[in-house]
PDB file of N, CA, C and O in Angstrom:
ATOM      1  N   UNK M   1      99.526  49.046-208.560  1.00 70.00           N
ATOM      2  CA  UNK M   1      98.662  49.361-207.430  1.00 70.00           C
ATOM      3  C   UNK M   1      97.205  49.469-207.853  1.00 70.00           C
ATOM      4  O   UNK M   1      96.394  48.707-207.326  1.00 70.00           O
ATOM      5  N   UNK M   2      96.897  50.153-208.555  1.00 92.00           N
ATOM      6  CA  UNK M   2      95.951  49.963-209.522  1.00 92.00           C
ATOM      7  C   UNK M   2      94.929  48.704-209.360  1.00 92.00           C
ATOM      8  O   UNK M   2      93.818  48.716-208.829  1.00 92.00           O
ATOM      9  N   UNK M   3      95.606  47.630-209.957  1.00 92.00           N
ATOM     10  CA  UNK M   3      95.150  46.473-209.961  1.00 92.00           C
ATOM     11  C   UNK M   3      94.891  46.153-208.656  1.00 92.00           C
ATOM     12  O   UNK M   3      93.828  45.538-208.561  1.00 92.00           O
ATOM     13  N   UNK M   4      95.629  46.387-207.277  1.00 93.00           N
ATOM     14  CA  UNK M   4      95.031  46.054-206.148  1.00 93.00           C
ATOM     15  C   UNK M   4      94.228  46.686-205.774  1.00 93.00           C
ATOM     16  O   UNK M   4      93.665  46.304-204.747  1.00 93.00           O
ATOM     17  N   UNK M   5      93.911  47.582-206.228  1.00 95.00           N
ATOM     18  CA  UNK M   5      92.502  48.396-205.681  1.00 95.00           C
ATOM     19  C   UNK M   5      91.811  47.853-206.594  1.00 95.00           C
ATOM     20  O   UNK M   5      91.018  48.764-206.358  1.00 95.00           O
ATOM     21  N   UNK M   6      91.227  47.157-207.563  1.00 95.00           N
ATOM     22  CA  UNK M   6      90.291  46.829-208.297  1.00 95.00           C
ATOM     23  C   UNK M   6      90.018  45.666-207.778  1.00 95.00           C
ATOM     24  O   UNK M   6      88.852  45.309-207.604  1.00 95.00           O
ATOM     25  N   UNK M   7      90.965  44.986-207.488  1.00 95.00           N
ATOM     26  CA  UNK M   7      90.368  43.348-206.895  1.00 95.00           C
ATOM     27  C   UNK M   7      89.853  44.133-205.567  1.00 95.00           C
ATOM     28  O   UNK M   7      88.736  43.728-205.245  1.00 95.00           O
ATOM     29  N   UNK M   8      90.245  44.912-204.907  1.00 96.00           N
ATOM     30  CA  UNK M   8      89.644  45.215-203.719  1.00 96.00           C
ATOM     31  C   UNK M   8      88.423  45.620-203.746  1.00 96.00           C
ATOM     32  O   UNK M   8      87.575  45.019-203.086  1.00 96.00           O
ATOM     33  N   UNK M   9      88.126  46.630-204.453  1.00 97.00           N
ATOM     34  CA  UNK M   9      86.457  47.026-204.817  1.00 97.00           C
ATOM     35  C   UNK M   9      85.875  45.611-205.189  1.00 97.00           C
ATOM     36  O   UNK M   9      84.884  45.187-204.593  1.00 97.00           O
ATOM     37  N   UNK M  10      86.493  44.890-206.172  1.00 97.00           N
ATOM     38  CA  UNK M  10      85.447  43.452-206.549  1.00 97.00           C
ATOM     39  C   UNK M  10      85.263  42.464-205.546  1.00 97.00           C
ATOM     40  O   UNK M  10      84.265  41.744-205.510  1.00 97.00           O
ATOM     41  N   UNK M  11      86.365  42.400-204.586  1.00 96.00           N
ATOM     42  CA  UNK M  11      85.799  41.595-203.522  1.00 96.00           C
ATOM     43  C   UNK M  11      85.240  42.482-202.243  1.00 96.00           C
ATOM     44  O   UNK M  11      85.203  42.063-201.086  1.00 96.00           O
ATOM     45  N   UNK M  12      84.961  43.341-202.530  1.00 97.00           N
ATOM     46  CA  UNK M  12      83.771  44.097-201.758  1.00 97.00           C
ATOM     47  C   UNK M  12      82.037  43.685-202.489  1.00 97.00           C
ATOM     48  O   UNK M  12      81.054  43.335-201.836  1.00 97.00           O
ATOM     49  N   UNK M  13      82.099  43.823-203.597  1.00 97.00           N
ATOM     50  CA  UNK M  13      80.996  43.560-204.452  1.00 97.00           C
ATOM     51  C   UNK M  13      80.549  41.929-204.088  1.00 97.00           C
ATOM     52  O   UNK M  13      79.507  41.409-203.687  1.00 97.00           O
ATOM     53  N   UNK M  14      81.636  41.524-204.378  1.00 97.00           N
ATOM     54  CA  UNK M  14      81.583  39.849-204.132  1.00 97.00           C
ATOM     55  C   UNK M  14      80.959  39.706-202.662  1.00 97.00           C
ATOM     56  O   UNK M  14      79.899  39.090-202.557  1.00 97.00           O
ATOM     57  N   UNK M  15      81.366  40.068-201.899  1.00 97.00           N
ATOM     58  CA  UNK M  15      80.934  40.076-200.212  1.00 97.00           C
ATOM     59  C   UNK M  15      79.248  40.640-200.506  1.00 97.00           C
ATOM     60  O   UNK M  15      78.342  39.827-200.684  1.00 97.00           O
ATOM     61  N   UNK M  16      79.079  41.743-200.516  1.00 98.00           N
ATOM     62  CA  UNK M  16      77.674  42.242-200.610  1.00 98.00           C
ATOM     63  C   UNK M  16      76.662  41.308-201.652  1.00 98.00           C
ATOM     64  O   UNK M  16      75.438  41.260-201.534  1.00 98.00           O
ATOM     65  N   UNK M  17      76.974  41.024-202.059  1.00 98.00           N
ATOM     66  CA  UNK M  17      76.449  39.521-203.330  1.00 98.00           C
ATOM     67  C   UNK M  17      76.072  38.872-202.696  1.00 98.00           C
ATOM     68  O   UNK M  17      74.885  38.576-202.835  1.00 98.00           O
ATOM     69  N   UNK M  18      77.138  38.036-201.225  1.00 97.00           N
ATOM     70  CA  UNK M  18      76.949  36.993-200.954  1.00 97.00           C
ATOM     71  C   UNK M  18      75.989  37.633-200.212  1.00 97.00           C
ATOM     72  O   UNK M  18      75.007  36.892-200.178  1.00 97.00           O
ATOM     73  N   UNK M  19      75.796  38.614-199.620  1.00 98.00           N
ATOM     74  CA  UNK M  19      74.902  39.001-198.343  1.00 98.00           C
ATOM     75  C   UNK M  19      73.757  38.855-198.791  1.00 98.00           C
ATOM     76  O   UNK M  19      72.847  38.290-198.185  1.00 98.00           O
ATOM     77  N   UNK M  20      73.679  39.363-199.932  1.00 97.00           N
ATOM     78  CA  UNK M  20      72.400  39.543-200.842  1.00 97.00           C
ATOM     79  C   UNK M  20      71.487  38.501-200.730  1.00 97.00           C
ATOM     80  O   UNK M  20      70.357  38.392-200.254  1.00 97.00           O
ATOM     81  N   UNK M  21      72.562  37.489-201.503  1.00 97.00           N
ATOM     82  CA  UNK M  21      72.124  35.927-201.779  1.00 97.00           C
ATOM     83  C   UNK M  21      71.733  35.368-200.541  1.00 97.00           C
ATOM     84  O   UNK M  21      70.710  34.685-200.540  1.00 97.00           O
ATOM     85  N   UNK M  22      72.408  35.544-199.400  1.00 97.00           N
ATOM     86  CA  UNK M  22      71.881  34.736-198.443  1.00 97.00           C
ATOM     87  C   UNK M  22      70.672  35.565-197.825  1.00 97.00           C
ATOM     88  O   UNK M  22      69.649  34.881-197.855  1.00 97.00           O
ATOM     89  N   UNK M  23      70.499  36.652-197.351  1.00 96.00           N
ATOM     90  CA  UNK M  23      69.146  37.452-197.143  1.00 96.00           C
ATOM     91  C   UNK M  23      68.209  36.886-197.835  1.00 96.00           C
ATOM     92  O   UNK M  23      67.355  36.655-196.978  1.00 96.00           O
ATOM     93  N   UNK M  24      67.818  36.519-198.807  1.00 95.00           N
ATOM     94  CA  UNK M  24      67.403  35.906-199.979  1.00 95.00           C
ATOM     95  C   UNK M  24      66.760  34.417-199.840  1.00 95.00           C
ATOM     96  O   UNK M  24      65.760  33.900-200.339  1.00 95.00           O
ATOM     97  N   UNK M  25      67.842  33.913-198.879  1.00 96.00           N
ATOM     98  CA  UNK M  25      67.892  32.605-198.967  1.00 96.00           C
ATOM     99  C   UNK M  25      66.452  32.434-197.705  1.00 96.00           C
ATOM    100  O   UNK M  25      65.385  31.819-197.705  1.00 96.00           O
ATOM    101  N   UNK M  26      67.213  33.413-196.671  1.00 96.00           N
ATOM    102  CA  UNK M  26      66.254  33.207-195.699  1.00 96.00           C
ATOM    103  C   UNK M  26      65.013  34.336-195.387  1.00 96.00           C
ATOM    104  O   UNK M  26      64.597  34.854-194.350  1.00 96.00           O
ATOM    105  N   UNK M  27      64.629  34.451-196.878  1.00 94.00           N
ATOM    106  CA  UNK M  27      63.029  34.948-197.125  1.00 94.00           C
ATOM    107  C   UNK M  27      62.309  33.551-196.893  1.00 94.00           C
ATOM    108  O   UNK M  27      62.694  32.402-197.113  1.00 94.00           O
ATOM    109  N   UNK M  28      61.012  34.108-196.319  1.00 93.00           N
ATOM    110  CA  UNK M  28      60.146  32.787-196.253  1.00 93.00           C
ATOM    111  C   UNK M  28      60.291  32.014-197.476  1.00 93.00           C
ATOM    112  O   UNK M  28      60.706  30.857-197.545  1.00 93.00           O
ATOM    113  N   UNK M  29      59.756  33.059-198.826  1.00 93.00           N
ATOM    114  CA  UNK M  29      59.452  32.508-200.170  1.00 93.00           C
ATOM    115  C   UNK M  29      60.805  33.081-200.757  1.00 93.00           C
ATOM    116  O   UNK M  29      60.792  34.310-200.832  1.00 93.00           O
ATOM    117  N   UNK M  30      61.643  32.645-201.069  1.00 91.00           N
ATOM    118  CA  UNK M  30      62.896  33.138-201.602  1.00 91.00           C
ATOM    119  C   UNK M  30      62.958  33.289-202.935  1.00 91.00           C
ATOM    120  O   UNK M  30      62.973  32.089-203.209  1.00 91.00           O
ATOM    121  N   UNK M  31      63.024  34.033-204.376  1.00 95.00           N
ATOM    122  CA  UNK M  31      62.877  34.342-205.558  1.00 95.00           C
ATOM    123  C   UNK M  31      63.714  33.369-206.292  1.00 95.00           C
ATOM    124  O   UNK M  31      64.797  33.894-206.553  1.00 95.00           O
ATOM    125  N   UNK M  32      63.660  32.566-206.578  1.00 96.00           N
ATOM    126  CA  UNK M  32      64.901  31.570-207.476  1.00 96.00           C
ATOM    127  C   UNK M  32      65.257  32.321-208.513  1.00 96.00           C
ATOM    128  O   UNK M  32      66.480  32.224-208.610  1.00 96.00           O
ATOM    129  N   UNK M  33      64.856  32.980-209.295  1.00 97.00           N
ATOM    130  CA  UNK M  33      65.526  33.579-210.645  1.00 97.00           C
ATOM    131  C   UNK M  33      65.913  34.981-209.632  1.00 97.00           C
ATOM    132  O   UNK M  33      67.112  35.243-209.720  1.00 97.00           O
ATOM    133  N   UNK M  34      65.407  35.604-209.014  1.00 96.00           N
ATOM    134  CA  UNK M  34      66.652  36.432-208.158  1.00 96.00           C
ATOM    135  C   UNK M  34      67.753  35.935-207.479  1.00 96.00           C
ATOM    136  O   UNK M  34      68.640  36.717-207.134  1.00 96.00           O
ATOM    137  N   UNK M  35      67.814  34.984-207.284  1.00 97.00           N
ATOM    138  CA  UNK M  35      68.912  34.204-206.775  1.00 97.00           C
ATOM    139  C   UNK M  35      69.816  33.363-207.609  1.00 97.00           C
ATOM    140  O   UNK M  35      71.042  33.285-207.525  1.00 97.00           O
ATOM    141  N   UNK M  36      68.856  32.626-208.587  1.00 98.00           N
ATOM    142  CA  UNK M  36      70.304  32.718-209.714  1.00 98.00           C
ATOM    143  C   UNK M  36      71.029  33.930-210.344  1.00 98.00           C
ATOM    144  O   UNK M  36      72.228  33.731-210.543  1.00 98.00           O
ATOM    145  N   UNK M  37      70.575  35.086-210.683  1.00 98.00           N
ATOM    146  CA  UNK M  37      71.195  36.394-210.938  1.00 98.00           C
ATOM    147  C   UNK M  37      71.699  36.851-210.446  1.00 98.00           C
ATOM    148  O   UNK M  37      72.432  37.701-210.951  1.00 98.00           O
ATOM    149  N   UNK M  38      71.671  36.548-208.646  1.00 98.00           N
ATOM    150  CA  UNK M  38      72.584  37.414-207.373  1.00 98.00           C
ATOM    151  C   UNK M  38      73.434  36.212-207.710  1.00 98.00           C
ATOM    152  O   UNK M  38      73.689  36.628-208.840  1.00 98.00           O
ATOM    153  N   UNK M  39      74.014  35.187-207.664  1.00 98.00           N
ATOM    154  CA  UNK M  39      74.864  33.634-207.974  1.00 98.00           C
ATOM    155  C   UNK M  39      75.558  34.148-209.173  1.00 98.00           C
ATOM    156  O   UNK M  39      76.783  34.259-209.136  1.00 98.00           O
ATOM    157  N   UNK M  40      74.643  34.595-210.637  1.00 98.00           N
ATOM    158  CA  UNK M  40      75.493  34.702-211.926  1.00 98.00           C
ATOM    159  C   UNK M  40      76.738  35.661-211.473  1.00 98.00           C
ATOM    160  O   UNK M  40      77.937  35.384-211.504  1.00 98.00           O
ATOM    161  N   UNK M  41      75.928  37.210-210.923  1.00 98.00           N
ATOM    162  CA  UNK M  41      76.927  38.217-210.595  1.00 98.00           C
ATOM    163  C   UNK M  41      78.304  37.902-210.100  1.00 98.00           C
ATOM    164  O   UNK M  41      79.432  38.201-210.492  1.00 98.00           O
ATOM    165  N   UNK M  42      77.706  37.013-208.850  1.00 98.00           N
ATOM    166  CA  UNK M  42      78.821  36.723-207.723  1.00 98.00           C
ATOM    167  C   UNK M  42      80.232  36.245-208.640  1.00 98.00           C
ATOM    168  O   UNK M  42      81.357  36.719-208.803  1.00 98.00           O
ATOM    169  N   UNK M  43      79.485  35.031-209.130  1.00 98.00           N
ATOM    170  CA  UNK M  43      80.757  34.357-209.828  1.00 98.00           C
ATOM    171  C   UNK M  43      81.293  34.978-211.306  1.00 98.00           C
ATOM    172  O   UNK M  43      82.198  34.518-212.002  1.00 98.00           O
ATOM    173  N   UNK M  44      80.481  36.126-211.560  1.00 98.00           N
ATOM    174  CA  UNK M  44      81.294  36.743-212.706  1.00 98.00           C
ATOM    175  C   UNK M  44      82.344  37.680-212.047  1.00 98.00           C
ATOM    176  O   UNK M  44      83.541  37.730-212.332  1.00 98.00           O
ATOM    177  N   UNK M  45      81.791  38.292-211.267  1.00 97.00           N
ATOM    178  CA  UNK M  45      82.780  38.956-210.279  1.00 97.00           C
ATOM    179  C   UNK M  45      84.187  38.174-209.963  1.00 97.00           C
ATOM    180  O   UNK M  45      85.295  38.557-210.339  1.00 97.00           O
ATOM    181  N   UNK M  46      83.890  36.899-209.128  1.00 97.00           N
ATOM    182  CA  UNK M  46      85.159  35.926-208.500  1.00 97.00           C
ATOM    183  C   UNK M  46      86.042  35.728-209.870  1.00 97.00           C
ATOM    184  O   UNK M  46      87.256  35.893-209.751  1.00 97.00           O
ATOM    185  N   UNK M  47      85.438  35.333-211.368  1.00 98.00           N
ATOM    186  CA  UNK M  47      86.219  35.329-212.261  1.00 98.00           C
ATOM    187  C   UNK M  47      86.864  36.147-212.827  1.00 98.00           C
ATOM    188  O   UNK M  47      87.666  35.977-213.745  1.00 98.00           O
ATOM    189  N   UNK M  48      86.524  37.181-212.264  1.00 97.00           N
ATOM    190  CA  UNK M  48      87.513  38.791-212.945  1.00 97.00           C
ATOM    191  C   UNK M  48      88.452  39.297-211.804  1.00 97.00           C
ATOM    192  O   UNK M  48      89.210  40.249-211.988  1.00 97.00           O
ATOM    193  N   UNK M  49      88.368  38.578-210.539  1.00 97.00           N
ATOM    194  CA  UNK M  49      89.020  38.792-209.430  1.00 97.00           C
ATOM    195  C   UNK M  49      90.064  37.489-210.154  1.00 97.00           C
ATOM    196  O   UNK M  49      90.811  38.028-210.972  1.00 97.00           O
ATOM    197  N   UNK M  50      90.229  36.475-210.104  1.00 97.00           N
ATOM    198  CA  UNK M  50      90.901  35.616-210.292  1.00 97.00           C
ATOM    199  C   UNK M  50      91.976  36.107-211.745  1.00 97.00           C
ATOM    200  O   UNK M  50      93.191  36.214-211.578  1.00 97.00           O
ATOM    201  N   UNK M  51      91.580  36.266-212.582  1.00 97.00           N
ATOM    202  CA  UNK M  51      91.812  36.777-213.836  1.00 97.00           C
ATOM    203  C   UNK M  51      93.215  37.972-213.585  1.00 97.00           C
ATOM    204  O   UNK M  51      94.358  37.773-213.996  1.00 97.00           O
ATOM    205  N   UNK M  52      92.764  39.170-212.836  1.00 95.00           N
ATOM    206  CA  UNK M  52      93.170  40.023-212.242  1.00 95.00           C
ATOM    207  C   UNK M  52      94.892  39.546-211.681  1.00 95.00           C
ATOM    208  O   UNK M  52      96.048  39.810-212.011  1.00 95.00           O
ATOM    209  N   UNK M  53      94.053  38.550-210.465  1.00 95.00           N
ATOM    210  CA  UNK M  53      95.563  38.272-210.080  1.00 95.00           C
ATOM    211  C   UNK M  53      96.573  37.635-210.605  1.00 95.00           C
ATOM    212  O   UNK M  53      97.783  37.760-210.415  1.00 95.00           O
ATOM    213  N   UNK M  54      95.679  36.604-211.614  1.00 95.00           N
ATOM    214  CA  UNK M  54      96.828  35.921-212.773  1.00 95.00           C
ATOM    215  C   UNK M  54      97.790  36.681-213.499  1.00 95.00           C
ATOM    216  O   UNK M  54      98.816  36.279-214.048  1.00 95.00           O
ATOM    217  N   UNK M  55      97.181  38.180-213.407  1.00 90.00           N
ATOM    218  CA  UNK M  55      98.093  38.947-214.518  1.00 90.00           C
ATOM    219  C   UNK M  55      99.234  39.080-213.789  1.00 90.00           C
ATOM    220  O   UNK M  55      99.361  38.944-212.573  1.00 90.00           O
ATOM    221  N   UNK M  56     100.456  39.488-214.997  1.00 80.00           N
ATOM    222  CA  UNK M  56     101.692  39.491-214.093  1.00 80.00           C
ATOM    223  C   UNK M  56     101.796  41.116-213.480  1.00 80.00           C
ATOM    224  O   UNK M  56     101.096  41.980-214.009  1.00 80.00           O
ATOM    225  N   UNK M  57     102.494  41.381-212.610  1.00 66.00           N
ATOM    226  CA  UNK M  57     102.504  42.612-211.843  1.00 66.00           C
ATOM    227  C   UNK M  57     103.901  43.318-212.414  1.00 66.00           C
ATOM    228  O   UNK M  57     104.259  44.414-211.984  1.00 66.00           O
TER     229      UNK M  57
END
């Protein structure tokens, strides 16, 4: 159970990331190196979510 509450908090993180990123997107002048860093997060996140569920239960 454990483990499902952790992917759950990370795809909460993952969601607010994306919000991030897209708020971001639609700044007039949008920060590119803030936006690759909100992007790095995201997908380090999705890979520890993925990881997660591979494990056996």
């Amino acid at each position: 159970m454990a483990v499902e509450a952790r992917i759950r908090e990370l795809g909460s993180r993952h969601h607010s990331l994306d919000k991030a990123i897209q708020d971001e997107l639609n700044r007039p002048a949008s920060d590119e190196a803030r936006l690759k860093e909100l992007k790095r997060k995201k997908l380090k996140l999705k890979e520890e979510m993925e990881a997660l569920r591979a494990q056996p239960h």
